[in-house]
mmCIF file with all atom_site columns, C-alpha atoms in Angstrom:
data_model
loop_
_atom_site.group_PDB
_atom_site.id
_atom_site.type_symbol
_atom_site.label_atom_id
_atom_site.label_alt_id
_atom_site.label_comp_id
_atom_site.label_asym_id
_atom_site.label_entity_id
_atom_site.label_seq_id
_atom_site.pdbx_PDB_ins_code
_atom_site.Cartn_x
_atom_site.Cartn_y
_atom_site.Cartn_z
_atom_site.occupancy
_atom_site.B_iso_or_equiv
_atom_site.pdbx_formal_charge
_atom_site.auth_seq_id
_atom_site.auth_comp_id
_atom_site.auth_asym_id
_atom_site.auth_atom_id
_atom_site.pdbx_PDB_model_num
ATOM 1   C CA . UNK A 1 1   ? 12.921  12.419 16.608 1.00 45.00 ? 1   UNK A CA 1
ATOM 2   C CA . UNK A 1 2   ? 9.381   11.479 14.887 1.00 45.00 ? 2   UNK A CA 1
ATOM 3   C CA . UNK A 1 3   ? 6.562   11.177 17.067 1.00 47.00 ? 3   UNK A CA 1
ATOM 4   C CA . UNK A 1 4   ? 5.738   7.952  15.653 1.00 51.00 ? 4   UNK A CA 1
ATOM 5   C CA . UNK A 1 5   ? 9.286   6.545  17.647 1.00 78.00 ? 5   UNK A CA 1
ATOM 6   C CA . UNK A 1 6   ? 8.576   9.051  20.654 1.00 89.00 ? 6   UNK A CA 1
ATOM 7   C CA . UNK A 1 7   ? 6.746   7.907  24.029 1.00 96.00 ? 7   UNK A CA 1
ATOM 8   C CA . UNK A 1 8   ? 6.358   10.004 27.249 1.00 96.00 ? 8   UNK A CA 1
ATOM 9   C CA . UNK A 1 9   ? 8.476   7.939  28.698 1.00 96.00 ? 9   UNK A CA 1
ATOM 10  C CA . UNK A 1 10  ? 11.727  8.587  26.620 1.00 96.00 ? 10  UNK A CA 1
ATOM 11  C CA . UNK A 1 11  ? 10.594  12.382 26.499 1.00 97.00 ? 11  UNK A CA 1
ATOM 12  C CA . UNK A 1 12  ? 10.667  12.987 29.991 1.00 98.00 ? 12  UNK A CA 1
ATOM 13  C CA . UNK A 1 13  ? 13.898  10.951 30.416 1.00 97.00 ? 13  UNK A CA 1
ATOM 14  C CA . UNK A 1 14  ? 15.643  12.739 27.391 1.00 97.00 ? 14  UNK A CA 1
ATOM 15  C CA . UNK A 1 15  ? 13.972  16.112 28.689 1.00 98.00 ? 15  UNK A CA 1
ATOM 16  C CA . UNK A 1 16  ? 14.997  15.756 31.877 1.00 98.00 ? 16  UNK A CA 1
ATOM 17  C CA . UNK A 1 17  ? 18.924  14.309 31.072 1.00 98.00 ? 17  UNK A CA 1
ATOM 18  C CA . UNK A 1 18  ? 18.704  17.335 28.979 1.00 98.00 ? 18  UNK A CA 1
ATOM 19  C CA . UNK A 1 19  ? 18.069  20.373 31.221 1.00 98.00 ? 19  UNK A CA 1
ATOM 20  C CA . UNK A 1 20  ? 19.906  19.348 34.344 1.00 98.00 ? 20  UNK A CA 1
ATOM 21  C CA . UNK A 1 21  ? 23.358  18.904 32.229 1.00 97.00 ? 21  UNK A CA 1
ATOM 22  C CA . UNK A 1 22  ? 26.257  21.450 32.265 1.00 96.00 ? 22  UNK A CA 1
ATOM 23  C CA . UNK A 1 23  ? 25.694  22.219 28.592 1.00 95.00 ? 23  UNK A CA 1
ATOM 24  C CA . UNK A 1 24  ? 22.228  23.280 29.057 1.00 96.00 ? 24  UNK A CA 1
ATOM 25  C CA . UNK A 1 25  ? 22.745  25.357 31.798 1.00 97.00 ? 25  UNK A CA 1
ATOM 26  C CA . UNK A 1 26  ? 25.944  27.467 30.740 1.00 95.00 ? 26  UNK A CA 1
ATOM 27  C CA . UNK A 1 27  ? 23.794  27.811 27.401 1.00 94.00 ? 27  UNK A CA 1
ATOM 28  C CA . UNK A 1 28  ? 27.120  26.025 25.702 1.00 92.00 ? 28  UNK A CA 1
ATOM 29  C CA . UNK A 1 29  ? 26.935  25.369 21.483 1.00 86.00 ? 29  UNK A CA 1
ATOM 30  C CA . UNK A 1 30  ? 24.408  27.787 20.376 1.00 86.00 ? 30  UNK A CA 1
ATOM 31  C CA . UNK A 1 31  ? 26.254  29.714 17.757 1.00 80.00 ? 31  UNK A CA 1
ATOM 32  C CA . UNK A 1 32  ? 25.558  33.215 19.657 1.00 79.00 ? 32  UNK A CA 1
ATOM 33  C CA . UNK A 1 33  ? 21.493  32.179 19.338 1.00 85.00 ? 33  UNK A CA 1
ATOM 34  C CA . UNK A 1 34  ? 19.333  33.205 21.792 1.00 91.00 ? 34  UNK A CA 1
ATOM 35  C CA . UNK A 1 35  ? 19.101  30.297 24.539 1.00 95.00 ? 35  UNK A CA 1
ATOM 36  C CA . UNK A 1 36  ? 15.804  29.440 23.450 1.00 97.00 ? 36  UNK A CA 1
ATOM 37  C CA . UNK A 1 37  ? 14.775  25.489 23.210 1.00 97.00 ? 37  UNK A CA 1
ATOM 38  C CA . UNK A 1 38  ? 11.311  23.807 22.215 1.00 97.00 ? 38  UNK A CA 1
ATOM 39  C CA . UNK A 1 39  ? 9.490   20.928 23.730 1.00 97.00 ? 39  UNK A CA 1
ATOM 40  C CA . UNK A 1 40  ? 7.066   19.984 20.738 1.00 97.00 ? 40  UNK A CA 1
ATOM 41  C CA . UNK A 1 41  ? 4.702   17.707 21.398 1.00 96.00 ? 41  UNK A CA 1
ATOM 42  C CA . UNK A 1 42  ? 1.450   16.225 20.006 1.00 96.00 ? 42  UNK A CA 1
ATOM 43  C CA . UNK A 1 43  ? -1.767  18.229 21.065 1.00 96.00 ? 43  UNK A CA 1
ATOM 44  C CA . UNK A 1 44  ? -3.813  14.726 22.151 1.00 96.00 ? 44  UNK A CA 1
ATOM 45  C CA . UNK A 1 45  ? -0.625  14.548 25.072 1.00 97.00 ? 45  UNK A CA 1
ATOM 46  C CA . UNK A 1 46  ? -1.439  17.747 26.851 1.00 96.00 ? 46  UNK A CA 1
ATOM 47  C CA . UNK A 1 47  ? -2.891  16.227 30.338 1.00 96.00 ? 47  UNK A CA 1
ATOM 48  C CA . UNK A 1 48  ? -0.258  13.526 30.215 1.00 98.00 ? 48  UNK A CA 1
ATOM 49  C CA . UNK A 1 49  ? 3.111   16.218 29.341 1.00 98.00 ? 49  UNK A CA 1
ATOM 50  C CA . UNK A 1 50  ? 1.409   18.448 32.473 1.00 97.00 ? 50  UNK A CA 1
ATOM 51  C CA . UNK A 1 51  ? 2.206   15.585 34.384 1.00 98.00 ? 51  UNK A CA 1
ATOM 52  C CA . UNK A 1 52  ? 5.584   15.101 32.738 1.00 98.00 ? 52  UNK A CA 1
ATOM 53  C CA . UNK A 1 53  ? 6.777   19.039 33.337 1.00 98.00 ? 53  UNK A CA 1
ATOM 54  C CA . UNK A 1 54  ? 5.526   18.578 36.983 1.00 98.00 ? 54  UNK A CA 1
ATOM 55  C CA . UNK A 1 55  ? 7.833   15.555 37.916 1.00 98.00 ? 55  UNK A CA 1
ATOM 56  C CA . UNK A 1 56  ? 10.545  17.293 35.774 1.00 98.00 ? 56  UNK A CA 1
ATOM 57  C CA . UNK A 1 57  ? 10.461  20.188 37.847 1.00 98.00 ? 57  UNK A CA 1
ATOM 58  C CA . UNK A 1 58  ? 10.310  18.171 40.878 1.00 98.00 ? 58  UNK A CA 1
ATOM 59  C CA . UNK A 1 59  ? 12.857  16.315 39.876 1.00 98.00 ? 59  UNK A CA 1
ATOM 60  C CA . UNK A 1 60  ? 15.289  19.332 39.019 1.00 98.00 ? 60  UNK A CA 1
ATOM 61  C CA . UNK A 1 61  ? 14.593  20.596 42.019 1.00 98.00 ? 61  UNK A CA 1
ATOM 62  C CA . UNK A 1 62  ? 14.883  17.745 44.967 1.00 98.00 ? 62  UNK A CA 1
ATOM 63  C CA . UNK A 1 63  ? 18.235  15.744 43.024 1.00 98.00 ? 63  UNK A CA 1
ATOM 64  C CA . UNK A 1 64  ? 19.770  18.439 41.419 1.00 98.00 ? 64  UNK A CA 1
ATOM 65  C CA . UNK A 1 65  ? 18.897  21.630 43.592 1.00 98.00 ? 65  UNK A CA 1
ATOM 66  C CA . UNK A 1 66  ? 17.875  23.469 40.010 1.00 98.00 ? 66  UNK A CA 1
ATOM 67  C CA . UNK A 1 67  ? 15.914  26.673 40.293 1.00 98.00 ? 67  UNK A CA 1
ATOM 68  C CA . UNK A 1 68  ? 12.632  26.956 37.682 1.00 98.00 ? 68  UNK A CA 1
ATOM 69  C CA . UNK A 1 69  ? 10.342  29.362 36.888 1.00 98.00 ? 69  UNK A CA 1
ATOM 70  C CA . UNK A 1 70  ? 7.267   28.104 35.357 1.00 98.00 ? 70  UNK A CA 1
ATOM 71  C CA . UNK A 1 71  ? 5.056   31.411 33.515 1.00 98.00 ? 71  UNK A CA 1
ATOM 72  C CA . UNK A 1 72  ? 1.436   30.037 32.179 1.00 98.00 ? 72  UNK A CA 1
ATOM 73  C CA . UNK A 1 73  ? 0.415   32.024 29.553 1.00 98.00 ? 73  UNK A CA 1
ATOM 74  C CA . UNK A 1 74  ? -3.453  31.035 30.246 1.00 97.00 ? 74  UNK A CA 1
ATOM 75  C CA . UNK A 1 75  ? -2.682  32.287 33.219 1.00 98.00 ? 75  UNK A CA 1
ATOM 76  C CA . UNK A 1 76  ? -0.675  35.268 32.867 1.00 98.00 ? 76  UNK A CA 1
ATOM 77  C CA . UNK A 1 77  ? -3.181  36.432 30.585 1.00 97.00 ? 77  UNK A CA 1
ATOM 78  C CA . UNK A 1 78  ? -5.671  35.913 33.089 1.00 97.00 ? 78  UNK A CA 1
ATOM 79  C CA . UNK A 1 79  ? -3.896  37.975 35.482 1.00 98.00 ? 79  UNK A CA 1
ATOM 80  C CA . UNK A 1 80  ? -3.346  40.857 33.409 1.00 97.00 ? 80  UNK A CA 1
ATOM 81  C CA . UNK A 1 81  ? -6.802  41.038 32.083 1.00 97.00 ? 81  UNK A CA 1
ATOM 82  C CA . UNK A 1 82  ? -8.245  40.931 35.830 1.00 97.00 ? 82  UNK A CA 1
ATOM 83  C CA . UNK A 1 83  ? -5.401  43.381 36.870 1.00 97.00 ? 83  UNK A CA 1
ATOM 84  C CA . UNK A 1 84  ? -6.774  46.062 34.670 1.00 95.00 ? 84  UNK A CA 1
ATOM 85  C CA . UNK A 1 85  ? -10.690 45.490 35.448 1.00 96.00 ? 85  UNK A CA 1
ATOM 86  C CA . UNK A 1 86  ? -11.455 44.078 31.861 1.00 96.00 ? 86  UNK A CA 1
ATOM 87  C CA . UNK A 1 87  ? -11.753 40.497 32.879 1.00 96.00 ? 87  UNK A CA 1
ATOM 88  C CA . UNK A 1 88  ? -15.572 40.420 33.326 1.00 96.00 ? 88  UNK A CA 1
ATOM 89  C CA . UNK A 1 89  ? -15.798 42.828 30.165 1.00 94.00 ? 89  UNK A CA 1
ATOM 90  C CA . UNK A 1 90  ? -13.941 40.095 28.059 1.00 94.00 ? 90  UNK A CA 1
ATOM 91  C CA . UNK A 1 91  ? -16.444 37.260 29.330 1.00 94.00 ? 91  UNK A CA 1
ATOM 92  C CA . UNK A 1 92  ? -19.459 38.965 29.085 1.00 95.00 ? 92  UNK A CA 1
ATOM 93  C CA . UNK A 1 93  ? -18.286 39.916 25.172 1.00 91.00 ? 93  UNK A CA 1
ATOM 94  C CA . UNK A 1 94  ? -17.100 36.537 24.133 1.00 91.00 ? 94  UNK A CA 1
ATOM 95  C CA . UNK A 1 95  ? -20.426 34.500 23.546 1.00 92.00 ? 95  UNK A CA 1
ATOM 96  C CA . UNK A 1 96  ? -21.844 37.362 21.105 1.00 91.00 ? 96  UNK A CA 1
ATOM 97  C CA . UNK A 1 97  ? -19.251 38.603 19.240 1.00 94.00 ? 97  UNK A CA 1
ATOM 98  C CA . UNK A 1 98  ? -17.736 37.320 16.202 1.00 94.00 ? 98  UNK A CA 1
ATOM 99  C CA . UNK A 1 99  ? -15.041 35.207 16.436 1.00 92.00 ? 99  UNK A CA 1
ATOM 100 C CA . UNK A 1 100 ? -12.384 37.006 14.436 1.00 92.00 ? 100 UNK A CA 1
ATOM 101 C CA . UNK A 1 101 ? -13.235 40.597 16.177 1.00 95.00 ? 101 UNK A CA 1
ATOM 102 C CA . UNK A 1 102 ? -13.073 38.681 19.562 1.00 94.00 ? 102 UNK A CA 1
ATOM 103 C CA . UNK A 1 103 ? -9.656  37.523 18.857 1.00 93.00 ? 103 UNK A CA 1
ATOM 104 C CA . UNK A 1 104 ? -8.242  40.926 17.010 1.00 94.00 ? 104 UNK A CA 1
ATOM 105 C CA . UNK A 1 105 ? -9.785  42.472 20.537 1.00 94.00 ? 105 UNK A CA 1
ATOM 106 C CA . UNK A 1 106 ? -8.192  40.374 23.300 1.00 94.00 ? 106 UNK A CA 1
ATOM 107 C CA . UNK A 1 107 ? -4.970  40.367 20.796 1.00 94.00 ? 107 UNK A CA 1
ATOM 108 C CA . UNK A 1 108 ? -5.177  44.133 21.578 1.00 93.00 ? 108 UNK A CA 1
ATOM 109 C CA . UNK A 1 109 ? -5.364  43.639 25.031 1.00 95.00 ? 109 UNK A CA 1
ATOM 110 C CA . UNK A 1 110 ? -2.548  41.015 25.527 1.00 96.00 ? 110 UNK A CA 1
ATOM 111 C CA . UNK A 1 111 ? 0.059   42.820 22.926 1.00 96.00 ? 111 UNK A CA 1
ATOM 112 C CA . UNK A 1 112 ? 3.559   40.214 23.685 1.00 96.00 ? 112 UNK A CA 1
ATOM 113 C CA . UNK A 1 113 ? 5.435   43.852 23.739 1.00 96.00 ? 113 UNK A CA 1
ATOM 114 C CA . UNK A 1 114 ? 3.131   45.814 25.433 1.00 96.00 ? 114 UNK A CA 1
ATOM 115 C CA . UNK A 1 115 ? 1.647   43.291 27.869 1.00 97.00 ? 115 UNK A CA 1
ATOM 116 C CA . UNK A 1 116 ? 2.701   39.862 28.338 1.00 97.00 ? 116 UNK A CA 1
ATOM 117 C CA . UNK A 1 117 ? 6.846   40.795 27.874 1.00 97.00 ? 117 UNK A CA 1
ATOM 118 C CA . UNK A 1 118 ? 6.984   43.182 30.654 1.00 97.00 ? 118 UNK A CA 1
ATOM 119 C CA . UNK A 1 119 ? 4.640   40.945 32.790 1.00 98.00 ? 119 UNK A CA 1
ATOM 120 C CA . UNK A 1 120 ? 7.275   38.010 31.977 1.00 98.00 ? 120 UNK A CA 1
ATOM 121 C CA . UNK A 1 121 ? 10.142  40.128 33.056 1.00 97.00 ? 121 UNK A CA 1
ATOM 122 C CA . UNK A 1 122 ? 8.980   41.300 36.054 1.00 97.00 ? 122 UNK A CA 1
ATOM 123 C CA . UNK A 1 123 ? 8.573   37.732 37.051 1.00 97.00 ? 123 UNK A CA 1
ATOM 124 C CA . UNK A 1 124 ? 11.389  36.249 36.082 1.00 96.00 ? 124 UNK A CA 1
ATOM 125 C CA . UNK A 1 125 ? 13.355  39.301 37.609 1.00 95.00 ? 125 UNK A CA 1
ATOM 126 C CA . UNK A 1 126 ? 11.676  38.480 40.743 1.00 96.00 ? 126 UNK A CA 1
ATOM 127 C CA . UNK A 1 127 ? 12.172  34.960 40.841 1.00 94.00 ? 127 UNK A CA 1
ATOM 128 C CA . UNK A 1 128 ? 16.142  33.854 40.647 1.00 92.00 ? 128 UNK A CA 1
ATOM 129 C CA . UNK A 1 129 ? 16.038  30.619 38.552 1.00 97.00 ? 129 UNK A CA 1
ATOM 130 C CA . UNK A 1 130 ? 18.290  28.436 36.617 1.00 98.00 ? 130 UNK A CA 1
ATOM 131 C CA . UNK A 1 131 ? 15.941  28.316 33.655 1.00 98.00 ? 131 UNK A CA 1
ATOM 132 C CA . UNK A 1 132 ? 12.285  29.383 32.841 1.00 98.00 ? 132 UNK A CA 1
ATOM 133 C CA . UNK A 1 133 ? 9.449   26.939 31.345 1.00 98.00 ? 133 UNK A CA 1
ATOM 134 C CA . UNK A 1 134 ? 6.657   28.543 28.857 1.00 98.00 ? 134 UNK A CA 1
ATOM 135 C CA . UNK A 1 135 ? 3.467   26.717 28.952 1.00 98.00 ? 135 UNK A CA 1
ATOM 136 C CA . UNK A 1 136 ? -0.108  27.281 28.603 1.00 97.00 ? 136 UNK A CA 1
ATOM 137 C CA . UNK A 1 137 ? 0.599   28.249 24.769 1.00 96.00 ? 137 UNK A CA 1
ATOM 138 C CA . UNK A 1 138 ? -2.503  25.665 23.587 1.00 95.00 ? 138 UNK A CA 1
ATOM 139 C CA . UNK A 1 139 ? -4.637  27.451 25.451 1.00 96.00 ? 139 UNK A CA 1
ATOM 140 C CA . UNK A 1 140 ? -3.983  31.026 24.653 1.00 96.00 ? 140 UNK A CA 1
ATOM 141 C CA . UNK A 1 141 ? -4.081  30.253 20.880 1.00 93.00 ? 141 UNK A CA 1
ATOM 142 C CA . UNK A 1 142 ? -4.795  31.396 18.430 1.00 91.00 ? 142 UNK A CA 1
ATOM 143 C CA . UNK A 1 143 ? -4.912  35.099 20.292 1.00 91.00 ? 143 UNK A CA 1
ATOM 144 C CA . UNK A 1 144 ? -1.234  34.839 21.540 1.00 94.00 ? 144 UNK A CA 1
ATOM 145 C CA . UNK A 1 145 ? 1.002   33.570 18.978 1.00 93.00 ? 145 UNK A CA 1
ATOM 146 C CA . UNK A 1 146 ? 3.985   31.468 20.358 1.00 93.00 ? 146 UNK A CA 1
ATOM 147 C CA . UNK A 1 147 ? 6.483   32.973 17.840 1.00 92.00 ? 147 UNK A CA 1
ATOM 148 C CA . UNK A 1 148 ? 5.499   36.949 18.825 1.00 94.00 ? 148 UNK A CA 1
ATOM 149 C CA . UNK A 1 149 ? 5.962   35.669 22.296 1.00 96.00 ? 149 UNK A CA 1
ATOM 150 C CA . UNK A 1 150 ? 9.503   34.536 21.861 1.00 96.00 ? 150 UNK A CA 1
ATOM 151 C CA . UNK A 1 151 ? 10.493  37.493 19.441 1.00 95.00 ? 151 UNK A CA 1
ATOM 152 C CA . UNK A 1 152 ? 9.391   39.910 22.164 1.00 96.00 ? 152 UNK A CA 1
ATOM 153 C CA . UNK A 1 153 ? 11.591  37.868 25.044 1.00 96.00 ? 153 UNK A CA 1
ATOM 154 C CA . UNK A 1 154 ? 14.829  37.669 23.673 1.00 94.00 ? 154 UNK A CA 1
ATOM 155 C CA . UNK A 1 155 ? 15.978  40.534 25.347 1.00 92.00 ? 155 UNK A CA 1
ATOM 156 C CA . UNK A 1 156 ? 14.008  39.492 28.324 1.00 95.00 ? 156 UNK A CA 1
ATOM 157 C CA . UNK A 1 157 ? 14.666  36.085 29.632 1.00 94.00 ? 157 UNK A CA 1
ATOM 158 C CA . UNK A 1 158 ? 18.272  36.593 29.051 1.00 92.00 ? 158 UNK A CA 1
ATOM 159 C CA . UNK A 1 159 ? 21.565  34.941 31.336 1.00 93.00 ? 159 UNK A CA 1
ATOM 160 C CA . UNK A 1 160 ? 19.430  31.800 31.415 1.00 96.00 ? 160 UNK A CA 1
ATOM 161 C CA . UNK A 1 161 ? 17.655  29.005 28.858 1.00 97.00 ? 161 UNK A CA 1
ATOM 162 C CA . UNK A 1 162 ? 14.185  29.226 28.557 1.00 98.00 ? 162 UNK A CA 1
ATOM 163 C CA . UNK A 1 163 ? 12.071  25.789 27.331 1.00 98.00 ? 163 UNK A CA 1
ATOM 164 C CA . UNK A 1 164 ? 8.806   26.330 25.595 1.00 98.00 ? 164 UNK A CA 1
ATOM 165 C CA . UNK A 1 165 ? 6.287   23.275 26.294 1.00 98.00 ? 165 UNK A CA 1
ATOM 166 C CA . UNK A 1 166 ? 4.692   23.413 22.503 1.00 97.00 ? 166 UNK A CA 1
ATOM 167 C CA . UNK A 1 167 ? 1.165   21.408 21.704 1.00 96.00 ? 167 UNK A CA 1
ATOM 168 C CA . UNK A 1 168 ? 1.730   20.887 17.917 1.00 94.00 ? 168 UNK A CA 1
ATOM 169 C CA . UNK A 1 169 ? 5.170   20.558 15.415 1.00 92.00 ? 169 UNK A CA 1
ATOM 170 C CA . UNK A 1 170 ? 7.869   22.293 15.090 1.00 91.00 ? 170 UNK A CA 1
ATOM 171 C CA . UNK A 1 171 ? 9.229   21.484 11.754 1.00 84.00 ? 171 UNK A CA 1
ATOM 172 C CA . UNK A 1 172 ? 12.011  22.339 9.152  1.00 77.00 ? 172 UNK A CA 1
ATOM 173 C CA . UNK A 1 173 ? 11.955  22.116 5.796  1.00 73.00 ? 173 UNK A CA 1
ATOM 174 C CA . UNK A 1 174 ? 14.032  23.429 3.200  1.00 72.00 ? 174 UNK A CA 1
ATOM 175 C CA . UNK A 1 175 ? 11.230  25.187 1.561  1.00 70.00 ? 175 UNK A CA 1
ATOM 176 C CA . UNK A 1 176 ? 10.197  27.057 4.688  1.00 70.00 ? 176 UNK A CA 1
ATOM 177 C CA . UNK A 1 177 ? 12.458  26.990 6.977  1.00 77.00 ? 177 UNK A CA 1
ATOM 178 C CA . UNK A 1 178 ? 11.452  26.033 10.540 1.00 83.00 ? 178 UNK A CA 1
ATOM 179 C CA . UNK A 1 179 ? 7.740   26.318 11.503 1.00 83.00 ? 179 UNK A CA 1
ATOM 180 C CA . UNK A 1 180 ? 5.428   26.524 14.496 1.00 89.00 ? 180 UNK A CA 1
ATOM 181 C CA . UNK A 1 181 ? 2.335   24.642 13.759 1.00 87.00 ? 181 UNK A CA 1
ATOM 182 C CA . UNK A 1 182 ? 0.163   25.382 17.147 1.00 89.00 ? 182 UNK A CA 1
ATOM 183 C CA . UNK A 1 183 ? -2.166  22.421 17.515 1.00 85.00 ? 183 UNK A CA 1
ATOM 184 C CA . UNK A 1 184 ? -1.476  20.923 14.211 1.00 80.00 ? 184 UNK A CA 1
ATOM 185 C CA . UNK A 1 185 ? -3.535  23.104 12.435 1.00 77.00 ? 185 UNK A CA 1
ATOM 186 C CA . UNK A 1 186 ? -3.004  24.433 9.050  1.00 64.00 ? 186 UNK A CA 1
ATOM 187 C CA . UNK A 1 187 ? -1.357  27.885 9.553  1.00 63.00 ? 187 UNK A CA 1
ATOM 188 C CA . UNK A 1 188 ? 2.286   27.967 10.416 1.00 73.00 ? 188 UNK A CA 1
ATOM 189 C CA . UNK A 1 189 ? 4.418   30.930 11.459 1.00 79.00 ? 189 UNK A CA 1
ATOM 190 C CA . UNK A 1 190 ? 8.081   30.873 10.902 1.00 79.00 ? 190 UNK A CA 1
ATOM 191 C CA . UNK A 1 191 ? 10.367  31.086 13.735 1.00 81.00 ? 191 UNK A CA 1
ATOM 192 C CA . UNK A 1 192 ? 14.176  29.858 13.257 1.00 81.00 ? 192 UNK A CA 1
ATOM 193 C CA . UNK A 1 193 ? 15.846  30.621 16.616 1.00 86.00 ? 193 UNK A CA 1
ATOM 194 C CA . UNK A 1 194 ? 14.666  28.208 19.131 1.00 92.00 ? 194 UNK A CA 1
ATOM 195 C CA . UNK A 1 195 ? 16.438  24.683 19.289 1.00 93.00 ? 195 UNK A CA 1
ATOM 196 C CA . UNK A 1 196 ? 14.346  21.655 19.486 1.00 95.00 ? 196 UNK A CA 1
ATOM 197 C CA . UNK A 1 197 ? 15.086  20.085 22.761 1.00 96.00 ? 197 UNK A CA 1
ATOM 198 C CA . UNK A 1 198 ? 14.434  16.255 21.406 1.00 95.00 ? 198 UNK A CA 1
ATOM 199 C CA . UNK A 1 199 ? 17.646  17.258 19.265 1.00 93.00 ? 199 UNK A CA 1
ATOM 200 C CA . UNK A 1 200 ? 19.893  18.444 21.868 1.00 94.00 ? 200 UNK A CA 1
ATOM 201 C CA . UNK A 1 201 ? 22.517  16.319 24.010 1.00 91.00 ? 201 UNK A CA 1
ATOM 202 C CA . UNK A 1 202 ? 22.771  15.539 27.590 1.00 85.00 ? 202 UNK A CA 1
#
């Protein structure tokens, strides 16, 4: 589905249709890949597709008694960072340093496998859900890279499909294969296992 045919409207209805059916849920048609969908979107959207997950989840909840778990990278970074007594360091560094040793530092400190994936599955152990949304990826880029993220939870968010809410394209071509473009910027990173929801039957 191009953007140039897409509206919020249709998303959220096609979303919606989407995650509350039976094929969804029991994770049915996806050739033993991981249960791992996309919700690509363009970046000027943001504010409006907050809105849009909101009366989703409402939605999944009050009509069709659906369990999510929502996990905000911004957020869970955050937490983490404050949870180890770094979170003032990181502020007080950021307006001096260079850019590119700022980000290789708080990529350091918010390592997918050694941070943010066990973080993620002690959540979503803790929390019984019928699926789990990923959002807050524009805001944690380019320091957490969506495709590490989802590398590092396919053995975690497992028994259940997971929906990443994506600010930018996700794109196939035959020449590279499918691609993450975070913000519609220039640099891509290749990641082939997650489904692209706008693609996917009720």
């Amino acid at each position: 589905m191009s953007t140039t045919k897409r509206s919020l409207t249709t998303d959220e209805k096609h979303v919606y249709e989407v995650l509350r059916s039976t094929r969804f849920l029991k994770m049915e048609g996806l050739s033993k890949e991981v249960p791992f969908f996309i919700y690509h979107y363009p970046p000027a959207w943001a504010r409006d597709v907050e809105g849009l997950r909101d009366r989703v989840i409402t939605k999944l909840r009050s009509d069709d008694g659906l369990k999510v778990v929502e996990i905000n990278l911004y957020d869970l970074a955050v937490q983490l960072l404050k949870e180890r007594g770094v979170w003032d360091r990181v502020l007080a560094l950021e307006p001096d340093m260079d850019k590119a040793e700022f980000r290789e530092t708080l990529q350091g400190m918010l390592d997918p496998h050694d941070h943010l994936a066990p973080a993620i599955r002690a959540r979503v152990d803790a929390e019984p859900s019928d699926m789990v949304f990923l959002a807050g990826i524009g805001e944690v880029f380019p320091f957490i890279r969506t495709h590490t993220v989802l590398e590092n939870l396919q053995s975690v968010v497992t028994g259940r499909p997971m929906l990443a809410w994506f600010p930018g394209a996700y794109e196939f071509t035959r020449a590279s294969g499918h691609q993450l473009r975070a913000l519609n910027l220039g640099a891509s990173d290749s990641y082939y296992r997650a489904k692209d929801i706008l693609e996917q039957e009720a």
